[in-house]
mmCIF file of C-alpha atoms in Angstrom:
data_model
loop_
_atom_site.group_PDB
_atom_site.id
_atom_site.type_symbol
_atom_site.label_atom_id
_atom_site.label_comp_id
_atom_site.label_asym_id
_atom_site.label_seq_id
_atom_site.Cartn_x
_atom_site.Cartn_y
_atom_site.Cartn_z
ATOM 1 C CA UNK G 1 3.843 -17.369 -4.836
ATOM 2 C CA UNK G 2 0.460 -16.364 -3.696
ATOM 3 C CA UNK G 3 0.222 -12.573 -6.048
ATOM 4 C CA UNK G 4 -1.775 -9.997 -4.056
ATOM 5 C CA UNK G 5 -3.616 -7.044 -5.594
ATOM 6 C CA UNK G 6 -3.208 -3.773 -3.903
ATOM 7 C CA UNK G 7 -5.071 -0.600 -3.707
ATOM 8 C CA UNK G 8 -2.437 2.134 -4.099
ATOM 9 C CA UNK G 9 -4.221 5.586 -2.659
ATOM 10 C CA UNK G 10 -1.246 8.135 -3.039
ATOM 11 C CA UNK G 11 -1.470 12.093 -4.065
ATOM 12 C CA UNK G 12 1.912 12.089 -6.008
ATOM 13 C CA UNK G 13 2.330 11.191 -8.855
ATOM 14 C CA UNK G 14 5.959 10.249 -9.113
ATOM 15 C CA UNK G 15 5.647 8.236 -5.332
ATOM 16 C CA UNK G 16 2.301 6.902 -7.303
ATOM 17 C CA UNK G 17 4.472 5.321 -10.234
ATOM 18 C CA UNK G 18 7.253 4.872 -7.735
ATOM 19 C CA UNK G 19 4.863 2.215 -5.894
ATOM 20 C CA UNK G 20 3.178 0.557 -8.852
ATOM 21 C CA UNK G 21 6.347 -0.419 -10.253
ATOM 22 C CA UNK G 22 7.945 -1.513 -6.576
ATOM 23 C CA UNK G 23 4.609 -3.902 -6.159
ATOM 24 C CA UNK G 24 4.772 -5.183 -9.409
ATOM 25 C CA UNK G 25 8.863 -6.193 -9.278
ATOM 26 C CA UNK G 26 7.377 -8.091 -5.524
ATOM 27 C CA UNK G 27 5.130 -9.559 -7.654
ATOM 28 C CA UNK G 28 2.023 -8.295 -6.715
ATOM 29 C CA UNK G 29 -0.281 -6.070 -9.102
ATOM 30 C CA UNK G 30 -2.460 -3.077 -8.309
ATOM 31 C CA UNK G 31 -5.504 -3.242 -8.641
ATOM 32 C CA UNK G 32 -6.480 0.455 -8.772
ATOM 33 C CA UNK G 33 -5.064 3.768 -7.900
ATOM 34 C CA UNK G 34 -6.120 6.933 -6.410
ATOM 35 C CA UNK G 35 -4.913 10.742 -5.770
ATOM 36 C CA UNK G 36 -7.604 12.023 -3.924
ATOM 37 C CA UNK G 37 -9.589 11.256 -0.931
ATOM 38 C CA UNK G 38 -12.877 11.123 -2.974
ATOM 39 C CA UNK G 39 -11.499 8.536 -5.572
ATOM 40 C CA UNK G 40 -9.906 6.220 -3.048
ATOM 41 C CA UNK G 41 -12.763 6.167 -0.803
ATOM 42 C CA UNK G 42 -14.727 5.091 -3.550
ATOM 43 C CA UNK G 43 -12.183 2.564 -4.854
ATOM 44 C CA UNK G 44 -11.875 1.654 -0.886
ATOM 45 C CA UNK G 45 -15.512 0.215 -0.946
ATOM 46 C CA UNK G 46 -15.990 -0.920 -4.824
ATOM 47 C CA UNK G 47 -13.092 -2.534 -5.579
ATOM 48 C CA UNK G 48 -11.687 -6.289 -5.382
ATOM 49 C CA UNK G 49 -8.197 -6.092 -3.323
ATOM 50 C CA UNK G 50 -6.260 -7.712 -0.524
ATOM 51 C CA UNK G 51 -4.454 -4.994 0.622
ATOM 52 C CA UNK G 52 -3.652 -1.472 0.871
ATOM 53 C CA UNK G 53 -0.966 1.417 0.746
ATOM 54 C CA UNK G 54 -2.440 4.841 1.902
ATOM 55 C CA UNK G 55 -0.884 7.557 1.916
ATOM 56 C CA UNK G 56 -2.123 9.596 5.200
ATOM 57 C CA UNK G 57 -2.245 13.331 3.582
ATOM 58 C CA UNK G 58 -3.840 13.840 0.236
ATOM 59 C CA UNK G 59 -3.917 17.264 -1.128
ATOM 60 C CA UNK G 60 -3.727 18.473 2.615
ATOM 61 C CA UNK G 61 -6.793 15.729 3.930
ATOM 62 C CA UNK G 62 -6.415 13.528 5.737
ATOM 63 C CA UNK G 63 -6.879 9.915 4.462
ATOM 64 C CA UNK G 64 -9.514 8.881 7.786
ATOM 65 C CA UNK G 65 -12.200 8.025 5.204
ATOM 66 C CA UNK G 66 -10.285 6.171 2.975
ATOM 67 C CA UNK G 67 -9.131 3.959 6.078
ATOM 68 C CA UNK G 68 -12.195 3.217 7.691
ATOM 69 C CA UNK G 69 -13.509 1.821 4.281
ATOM 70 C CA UNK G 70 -10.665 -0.757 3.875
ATOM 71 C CA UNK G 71 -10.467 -1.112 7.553
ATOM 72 C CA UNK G 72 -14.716 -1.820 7.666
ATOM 73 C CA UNK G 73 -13.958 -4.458 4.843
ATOM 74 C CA UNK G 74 -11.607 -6.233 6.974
ATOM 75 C CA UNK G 75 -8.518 -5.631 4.527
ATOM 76 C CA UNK G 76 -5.186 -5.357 5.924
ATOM 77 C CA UNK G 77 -3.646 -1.959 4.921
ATOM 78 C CA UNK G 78 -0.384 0.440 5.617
ATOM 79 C CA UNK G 79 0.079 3.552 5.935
ATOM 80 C CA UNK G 80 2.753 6.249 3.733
ATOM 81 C CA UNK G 81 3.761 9.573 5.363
ATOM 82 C CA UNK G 82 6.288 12.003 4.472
ATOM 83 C CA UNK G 83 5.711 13.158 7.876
ATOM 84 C CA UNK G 84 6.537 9.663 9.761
ATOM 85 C CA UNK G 85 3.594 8.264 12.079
ATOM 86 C CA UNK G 86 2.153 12.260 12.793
ATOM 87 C CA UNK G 87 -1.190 12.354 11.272
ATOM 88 C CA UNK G 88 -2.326 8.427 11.694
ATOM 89 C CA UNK G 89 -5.734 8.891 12.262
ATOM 90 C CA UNK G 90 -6.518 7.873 16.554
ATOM 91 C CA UNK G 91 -8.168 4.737 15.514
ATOM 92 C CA UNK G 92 -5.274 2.930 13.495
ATOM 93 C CA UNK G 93 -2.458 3.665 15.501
ATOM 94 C CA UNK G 94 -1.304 0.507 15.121
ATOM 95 C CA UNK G 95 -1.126 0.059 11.199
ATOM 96 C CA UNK G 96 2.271 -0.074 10.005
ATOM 97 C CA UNK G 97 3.920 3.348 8.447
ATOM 98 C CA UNK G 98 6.419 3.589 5.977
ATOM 99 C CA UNK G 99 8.364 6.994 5.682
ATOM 100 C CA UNK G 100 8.126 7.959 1.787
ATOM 101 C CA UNK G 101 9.512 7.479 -0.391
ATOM 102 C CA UNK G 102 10.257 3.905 0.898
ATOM 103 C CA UNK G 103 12.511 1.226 -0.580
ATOM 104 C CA UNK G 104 11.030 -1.943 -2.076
ATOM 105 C CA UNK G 105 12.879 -3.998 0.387
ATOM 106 C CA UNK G 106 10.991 -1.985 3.546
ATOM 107 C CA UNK G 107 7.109 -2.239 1.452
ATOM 108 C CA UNK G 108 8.242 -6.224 1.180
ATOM 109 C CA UNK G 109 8.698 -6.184 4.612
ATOM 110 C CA UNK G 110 5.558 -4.850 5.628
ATOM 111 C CA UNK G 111 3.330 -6.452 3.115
ATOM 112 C CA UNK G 112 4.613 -9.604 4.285
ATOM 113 C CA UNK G 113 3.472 -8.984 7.836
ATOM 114 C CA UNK G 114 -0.103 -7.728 6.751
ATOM 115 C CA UNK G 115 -0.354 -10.458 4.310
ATOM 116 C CA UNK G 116 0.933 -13.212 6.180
ATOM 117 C CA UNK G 117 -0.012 -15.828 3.227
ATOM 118 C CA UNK G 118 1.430 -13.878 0.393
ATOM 119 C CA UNK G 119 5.142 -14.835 -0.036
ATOM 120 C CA UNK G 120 6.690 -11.366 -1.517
ATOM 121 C CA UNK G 121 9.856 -11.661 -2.725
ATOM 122 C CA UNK G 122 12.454 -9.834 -5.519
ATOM 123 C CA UNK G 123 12.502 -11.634 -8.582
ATOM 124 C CA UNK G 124 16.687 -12.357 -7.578
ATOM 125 C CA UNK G 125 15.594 -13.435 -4.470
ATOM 126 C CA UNK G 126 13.203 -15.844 -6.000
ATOM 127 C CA UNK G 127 16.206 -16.497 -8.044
ATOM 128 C CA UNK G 128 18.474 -17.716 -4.428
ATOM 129 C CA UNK G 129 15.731 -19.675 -3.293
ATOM 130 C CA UNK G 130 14.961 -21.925 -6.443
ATOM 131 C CA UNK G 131 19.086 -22.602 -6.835
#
């Protein structure tokens, strides 16, 4: 299994620990986290990651800058709203959105359609496919 290192950019902290720990049982790891859109822009263009999870209103901003730094990198990312798709910013209408808070079985879903060459799968499931 390919292991992919995400950039988790998400104003609660609960949903925040929520996510680390859902990544980490896929078998990913995070490579840094953010609660604010200051920090994760920051992050967004200094950091080493393959992917994403933003969530679209921090502290009542929207996340725009945030996205356009992982989107200018060319790194795949999603989108979290506890709002569904209202509030994607015009120019990513098409990134995926995940309602929070969202199962692990609906982020290993959409991780493996951003990452295509990651293979993200429950540690059981792992489990099923080496019996």
């Amino acid at each position: 299994m390919k292991q992919a290192s995400i950039l988790i950019v998400e104003d609660e902290a609960l949903i925040r620990m929520m996510l680390v720990q859902m990544v980490e049982e896929l078998g990913h790891r995070v490579a840094a986290e953010a609660g604010s859109v200051d920090l994760g822009q920051s992050l967004a263009e200094t950091e080493d990651y393959d992917c994403a999870i933003l969530d679209i209103n921090l502290h009542g901003t929207n996340v725009l800058p945030v996205a356009e730094a992982v989107a200018g990198r060319g790194i795949p990312f999603l989108f979290l709203s506890g709002y569904g798709s209202g509030g994607v910013p015009d120019a990513f209408k098409g990134v995926p959105v995940l309602n929070k808070p969202c199962s692990s079985d609906a982020l290993m879903r959409v991780l493996a359609v951003i990452l295509p060459d990651s293979t993200t799968q429950k540690p059981e499931d792992k489990a099923r496919t080496i019996s």
